[in-house]
CSV table of C-alpha atoms in Angstrom, one decimal:
chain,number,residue,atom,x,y,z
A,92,UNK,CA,0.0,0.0,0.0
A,93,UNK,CA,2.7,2.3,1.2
A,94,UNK,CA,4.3,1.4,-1.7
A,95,UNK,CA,1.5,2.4,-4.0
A,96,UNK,CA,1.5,5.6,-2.4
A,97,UNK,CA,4.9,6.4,-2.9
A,98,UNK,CA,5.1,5.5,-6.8
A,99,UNK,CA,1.8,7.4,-7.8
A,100,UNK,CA,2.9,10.7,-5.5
A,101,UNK,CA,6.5,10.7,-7.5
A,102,UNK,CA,4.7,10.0,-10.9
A,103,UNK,CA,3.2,12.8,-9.7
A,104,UNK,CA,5.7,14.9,-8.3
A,105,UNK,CA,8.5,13.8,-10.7
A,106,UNK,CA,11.4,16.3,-9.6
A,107,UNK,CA,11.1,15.1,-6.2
A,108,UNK,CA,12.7,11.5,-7.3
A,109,UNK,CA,15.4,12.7,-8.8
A,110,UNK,CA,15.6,15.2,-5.4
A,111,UNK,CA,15.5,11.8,-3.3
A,112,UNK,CA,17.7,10.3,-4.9
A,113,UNK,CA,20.4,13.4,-5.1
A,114,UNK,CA,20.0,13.4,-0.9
A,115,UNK,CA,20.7,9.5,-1.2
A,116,UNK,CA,23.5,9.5,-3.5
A,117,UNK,CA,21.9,7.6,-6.1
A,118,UNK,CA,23.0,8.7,-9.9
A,119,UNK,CA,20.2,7.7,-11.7
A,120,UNK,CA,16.4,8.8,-10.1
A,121,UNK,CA,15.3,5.1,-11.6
A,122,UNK,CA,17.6,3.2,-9.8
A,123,UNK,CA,16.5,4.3,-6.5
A,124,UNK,CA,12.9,2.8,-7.9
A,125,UNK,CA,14.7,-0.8,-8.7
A,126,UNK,CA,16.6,-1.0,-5.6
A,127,UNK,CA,13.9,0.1,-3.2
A,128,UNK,CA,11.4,-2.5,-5.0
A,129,UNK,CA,14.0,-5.1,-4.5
A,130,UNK,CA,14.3,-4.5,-1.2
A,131,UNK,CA,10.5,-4.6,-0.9
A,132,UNK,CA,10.3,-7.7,-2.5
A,133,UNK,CA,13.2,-9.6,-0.2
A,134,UNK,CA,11.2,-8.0,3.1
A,135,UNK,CA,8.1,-9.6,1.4
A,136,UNK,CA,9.9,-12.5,0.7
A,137,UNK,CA,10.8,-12.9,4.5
A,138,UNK,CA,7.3,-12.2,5.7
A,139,UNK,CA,6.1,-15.1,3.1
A,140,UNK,CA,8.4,-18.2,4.6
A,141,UNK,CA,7.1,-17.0,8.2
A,142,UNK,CA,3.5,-17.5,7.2
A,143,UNK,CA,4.9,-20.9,5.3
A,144,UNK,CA,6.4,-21.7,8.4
A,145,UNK,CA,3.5,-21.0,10.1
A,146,UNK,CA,1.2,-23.3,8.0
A,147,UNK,CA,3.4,-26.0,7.9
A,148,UNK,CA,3.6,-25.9,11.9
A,149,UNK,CA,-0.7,-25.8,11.8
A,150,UNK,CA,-0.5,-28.8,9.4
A,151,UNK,CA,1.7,-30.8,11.3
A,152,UNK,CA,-0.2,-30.4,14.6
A,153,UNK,CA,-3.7,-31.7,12.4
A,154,UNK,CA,-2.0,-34.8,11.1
A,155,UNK,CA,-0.5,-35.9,14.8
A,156,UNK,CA,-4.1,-35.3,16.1
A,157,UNK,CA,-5.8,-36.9,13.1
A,158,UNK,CA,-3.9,-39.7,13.8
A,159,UNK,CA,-4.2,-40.2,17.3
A,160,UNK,CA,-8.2,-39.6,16.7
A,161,UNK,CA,-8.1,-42.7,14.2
A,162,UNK,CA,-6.4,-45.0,15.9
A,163,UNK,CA,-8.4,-44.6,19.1
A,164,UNK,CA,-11.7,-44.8,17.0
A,165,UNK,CA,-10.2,-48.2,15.4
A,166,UNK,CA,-9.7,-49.4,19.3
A,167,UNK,CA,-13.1,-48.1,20.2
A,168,UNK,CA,-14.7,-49.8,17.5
A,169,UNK,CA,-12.9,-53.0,17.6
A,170,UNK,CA,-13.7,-53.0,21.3
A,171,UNK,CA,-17.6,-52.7,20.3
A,172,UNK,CA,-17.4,-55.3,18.2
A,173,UNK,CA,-15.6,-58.0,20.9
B,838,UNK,CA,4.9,-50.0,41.0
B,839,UNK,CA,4.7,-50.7,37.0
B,840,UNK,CA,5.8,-48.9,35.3
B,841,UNK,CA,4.6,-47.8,31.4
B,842,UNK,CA,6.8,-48.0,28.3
B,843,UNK,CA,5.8,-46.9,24.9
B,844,UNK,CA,8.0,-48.4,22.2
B,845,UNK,CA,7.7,-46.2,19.1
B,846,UNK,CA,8.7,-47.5,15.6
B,847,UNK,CA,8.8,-44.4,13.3
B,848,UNK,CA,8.2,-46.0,10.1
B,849,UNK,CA,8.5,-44.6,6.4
B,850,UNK,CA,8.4,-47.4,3.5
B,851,UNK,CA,9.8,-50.3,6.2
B,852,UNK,CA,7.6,-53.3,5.1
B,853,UNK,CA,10.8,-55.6,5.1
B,854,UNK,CA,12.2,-55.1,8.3
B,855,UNK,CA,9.3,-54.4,10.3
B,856,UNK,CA,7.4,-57.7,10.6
B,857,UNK,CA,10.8,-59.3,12.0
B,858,UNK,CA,11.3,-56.0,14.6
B,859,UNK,CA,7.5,-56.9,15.9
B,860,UNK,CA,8.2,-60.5,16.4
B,861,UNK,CA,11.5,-59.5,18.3
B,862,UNK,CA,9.5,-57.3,20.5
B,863,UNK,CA,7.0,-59.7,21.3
B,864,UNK,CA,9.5,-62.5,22.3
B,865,UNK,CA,11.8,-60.4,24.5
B,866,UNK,CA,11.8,-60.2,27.6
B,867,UNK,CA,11.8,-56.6,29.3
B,868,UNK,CA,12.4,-55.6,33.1
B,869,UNK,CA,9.8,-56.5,35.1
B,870,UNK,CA,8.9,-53.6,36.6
B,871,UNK,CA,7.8,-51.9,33.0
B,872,UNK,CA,4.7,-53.2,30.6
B,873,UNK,CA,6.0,-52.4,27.3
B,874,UNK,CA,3.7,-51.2,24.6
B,875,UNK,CA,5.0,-50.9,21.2
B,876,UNK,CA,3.5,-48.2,18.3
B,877,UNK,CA,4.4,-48.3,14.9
B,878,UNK,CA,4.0,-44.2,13.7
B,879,UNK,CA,3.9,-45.1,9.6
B,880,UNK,CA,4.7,-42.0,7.9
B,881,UNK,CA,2.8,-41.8,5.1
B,882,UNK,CA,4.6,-45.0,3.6
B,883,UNK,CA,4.4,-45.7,0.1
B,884,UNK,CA,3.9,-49.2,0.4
B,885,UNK,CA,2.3,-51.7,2.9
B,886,UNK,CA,3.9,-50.8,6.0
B,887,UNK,CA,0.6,-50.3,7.8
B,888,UNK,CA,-0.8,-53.7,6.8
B,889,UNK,CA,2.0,-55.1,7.4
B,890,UNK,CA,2.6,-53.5,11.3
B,891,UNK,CA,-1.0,-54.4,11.9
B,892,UNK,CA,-0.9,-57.6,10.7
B,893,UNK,CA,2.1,-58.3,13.4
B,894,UNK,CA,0.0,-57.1,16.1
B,895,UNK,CA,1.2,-53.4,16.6
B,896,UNK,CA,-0.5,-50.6,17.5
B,897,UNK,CA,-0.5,-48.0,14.3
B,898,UNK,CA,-0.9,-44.3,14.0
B,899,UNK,CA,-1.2,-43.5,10.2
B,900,UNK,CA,-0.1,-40.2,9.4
B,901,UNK,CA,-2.0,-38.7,6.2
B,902,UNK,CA,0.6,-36.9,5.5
B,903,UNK,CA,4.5,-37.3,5.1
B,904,UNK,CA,6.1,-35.6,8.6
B,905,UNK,CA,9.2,-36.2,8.7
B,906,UNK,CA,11.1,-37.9,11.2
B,907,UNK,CA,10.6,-34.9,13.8
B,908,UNK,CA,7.0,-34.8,13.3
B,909,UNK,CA,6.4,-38.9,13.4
B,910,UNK,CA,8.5,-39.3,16.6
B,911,UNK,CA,6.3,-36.4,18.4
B,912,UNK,CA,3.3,-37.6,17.4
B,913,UNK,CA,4.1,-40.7,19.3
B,914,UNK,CA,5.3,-38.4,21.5
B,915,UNK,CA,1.8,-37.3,21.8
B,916,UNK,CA,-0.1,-40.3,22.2
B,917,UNK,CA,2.4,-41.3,25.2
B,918,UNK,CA,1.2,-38.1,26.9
B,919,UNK,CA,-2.4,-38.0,26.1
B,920,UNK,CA,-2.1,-42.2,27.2
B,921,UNK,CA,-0.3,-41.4,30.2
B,922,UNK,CA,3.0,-43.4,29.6
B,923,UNK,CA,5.8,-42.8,31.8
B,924,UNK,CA,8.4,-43.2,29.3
B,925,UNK,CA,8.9,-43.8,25.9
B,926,UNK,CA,12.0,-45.3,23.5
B,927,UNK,CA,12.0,-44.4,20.2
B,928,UNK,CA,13.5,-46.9,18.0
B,929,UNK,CA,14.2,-47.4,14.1
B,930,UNK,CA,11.9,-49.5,12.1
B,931,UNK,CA,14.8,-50.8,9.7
B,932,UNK,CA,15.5,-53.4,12.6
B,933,UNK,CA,19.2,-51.1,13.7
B,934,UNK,CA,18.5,-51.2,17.4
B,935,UNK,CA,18.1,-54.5,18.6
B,936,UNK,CA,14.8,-55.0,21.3
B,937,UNK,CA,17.5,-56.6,23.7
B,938,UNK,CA,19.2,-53.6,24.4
B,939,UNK,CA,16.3,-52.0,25.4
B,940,UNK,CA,16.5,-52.9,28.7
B,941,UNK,CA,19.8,-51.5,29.4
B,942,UNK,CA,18.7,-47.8,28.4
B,943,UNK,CA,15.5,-48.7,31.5
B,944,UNK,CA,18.2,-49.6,33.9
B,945,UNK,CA,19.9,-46.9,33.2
B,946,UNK,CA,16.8,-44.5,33.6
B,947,UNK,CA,16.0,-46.6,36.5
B,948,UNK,CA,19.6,-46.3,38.2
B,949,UNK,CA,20.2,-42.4,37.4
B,950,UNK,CA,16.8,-40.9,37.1
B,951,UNK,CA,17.7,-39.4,34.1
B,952,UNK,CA,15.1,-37.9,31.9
B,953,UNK,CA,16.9,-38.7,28.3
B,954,UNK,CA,18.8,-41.7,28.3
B,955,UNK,CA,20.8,-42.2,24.7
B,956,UNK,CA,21.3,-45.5,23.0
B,957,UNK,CA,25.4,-45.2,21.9
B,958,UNK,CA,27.3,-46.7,19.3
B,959,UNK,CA,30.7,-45.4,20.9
B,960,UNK,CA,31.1,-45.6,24.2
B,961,UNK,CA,32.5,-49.2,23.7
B,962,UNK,CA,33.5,-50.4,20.0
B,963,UNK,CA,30.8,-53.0,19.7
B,964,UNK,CA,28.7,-54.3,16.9
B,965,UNK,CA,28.3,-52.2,13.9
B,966,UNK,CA,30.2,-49.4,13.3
B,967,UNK,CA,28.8,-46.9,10.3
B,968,UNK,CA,31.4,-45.7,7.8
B,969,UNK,CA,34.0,-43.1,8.0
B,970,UNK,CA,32.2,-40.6,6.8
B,971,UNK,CA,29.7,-40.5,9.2
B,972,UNK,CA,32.2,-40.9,12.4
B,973,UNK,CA,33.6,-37.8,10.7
B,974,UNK,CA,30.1,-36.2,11.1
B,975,UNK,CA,29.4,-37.4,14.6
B,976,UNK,CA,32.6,-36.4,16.1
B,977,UNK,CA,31.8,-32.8,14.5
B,978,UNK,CA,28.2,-33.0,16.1
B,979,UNK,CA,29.8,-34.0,19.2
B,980,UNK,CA,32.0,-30.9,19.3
B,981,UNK,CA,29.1,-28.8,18.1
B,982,UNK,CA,26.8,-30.1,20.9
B,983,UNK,CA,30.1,-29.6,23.5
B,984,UNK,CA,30.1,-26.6,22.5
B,985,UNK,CA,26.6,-25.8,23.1
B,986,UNK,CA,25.6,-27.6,25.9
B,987,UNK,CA,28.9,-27.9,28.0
B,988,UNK,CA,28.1,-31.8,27.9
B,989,UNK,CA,30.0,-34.8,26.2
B,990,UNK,CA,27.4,-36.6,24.3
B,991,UNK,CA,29.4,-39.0,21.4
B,992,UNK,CA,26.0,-40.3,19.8
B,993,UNK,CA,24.5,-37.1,19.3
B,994,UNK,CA,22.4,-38.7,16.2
B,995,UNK,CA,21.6,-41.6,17.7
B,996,UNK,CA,17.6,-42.6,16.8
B,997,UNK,CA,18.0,-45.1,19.9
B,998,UNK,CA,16.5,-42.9,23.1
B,999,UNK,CA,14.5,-43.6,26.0
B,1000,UNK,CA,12.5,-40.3,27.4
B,1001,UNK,CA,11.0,-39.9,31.0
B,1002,UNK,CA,7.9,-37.8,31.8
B,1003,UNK,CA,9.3,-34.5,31.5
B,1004,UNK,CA,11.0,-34.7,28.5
B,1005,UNK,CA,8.0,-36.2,27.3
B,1006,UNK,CA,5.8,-33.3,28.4
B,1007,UNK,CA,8.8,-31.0,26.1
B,1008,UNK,CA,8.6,-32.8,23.3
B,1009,UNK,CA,5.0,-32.7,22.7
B,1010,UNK,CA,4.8,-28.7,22.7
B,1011,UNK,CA,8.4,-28.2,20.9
B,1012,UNK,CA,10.1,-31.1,19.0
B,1013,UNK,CA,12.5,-30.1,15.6
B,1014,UNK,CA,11.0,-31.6,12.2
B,1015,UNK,CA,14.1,-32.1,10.0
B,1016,UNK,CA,16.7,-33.8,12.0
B,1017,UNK,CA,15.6,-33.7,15.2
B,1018,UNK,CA,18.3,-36.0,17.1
B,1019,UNK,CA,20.9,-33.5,17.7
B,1020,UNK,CA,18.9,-30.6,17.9
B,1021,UNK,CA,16.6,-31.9,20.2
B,1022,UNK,CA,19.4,-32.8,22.8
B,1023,UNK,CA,20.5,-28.7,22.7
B,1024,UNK,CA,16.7,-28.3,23.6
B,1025,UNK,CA,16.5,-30.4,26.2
B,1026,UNK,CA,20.2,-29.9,27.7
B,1027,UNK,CA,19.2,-26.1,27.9
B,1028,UNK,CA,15.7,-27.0,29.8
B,1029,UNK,CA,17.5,-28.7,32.5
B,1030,UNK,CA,17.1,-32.3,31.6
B,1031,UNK,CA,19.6,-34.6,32.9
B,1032,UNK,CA,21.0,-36.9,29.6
B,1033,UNK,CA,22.9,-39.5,29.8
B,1034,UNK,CA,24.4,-42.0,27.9
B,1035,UNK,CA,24.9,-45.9,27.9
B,1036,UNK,CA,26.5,-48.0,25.4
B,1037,UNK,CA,24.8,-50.3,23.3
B,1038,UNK,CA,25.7,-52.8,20.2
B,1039,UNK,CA,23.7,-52.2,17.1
B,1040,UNK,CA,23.1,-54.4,13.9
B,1041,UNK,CA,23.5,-52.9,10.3
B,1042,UNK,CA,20.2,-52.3,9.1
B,1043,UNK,CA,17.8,-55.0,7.9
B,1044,UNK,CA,16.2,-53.6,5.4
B,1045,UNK,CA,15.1,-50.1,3.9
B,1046,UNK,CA,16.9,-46.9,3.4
B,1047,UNK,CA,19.2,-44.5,5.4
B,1048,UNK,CA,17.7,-40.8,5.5
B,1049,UNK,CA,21.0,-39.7,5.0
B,1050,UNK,CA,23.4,-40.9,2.4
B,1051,UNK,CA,26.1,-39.2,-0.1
B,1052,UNK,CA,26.5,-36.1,-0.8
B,1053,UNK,CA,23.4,-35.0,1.2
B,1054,UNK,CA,25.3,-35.6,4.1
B,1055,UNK,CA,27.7,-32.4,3.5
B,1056,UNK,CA,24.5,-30.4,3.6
B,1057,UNK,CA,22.8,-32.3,6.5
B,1058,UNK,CA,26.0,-31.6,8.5
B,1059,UNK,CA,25.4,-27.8,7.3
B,1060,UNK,CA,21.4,-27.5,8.1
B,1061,UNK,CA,21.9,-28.9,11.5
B,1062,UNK,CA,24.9,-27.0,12.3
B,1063,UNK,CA,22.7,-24.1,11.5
B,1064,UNK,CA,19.2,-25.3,13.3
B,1065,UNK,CA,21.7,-26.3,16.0
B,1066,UNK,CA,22.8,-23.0,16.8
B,1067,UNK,CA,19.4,-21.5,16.9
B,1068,UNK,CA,18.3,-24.0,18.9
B,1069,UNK,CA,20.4,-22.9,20.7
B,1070,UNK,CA,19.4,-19.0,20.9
B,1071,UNK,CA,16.0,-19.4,20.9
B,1072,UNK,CA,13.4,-19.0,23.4
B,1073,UNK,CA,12.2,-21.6,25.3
């Protein structure tokens, strides 16, 4: 979103890049795009394999207690039928 | 008073050597003081280990989908706790760790009250000894863990492990999913577990394939250096 805002404001306000990127000591105003979406992209990147990490946590937990759940039904049922 | 023992088998694609691991269990003769129950995790297998484990009379938890190591081990892990075992041995389903032996990790539990007590390949040279790649690997895990935990474990990647109550109780909240042998040592050594270590004579594997073989060993040494050390720095 933030990201958004800040393309469409310097499409806008086009000096101000090239202002930016004099203050940062970048040459060439596009640049400073590439590198900052880069670095967007790793941060994103980062925040992706957390949530992956995350799932794959969530769907290790189910298929312990999936298992457990069967194999006591199987008891309970062969125990019904005995 | 008895006391309860939960064997568990974590099995992935073991049909061979499984049958012949059951019968073992069944025949031998365990300390008197424990009832020993044995549970045969299959991991997803591709082929008929879970007929095959049932078929021998073990108890089965069928994962629906492919865990890992880590993952199979805790959910027997799980099923101890929820059962209320007091202990539980995790051993390999390719027949490595022979049932006899058992009992010398439950004396050792019995004698020292230790919470992790850790089947060993090297405290005397007996039996089957893996190849020299792997020694070279286990002596750098046993630095690594030095290092880490201030204790001299050799077998650091021993799958041969008995676990009292409160390492139980760990393991089922927190237990690593790749490689969790070593790693899970560095967890427990840091939550105050005592772990100790007996020696024990092991059999080449019957059957099946190692987990870890070739050139996947440079980076196995690698990831668990690395999930070692976090392990390490984590919270706990």
């Amino acid at each position: 979103m933030d990201l958004c805002r800040g393309t469409v404001s310097f499409s806008i306000w086009s000096e101000g890049l090239g202002i930016l990127s004099e203050f940062l000591g970048v040459q060439v105003p596009t640049n400073l795009i590439f590198s900052a979406l880069i670095f967007v992209i790793l941060i994103y990147l980062l925040h992706l394999s957390r949530v992956n990490s995350k799932l794959q946590h969530q769907v290790t937990r189910l298929t312990q207690e999936l298992a457990i759940l069967n194999q006591r039904l199987e008891t309970l049922e062969a125990e019904k039928q005995n | 008073m008895m006391k309860r023992l939960l064997i568990v088998i974590p099995s992935y694609n073991e049909e061979t050597a499984l049958p012949k691991l059951l019968n073992e269990l069944k025949t031998t003769v365990f300390l008197n003081s424990f009832t020993v129950v044995p549970l045969v995790v299959n991991d997803c297998s591709k082929d008929k280990t879970e007929l095959v484990a049932k078929h021998n009379g073990g108890n089965v938890l069928s994962l629906v989908n492919n865990l890992g190591i880590g993952g199979a081990v805790q959910a027997g892990i799980k099923y101890a706790k929820r059962h209320g075992f007091d202990y539980v041995l995790q051993m390999d389903g390719d027949g490595q760790h022979p049932p006899a032996e058992v009992n010398k990790l439950l004396q050792a539990a019995l004698d020292t009250q230790a919470d992790v007590v850790i089947g060993s390949r090297f405290l005397n040279k007996q039996g089957f000894q893996t190849s020299l790649m792997r020694r070279f690997g286990i002596k750098y895990f046993h630095w690594l863990n030095r290092l880490l935990t201030h204790k001299s474990i050799y077998d650091t990647t021993s799958g041969f492990r008995l676990m009292g109550a409160r390492a139980i109780n760990l393991a089922a909240s927190y237990y690593p999913d790749d490689y969790p042998e070593p790693e899970s040592l560095i967890f427990f050594s840091r939550a105050g577990l005592i772990i100790k270590e007996v020696p024990v004579i092991m059999r080449e594997r019957q059957g099946g394939k190692s987990s870890i073989a070739g050139f996947s060993s440079l980076y196995y040494m690698m990831k668990v250096s690395l999930s070692s050390i976090l392990s390490y720095v984590r919270k706990i």
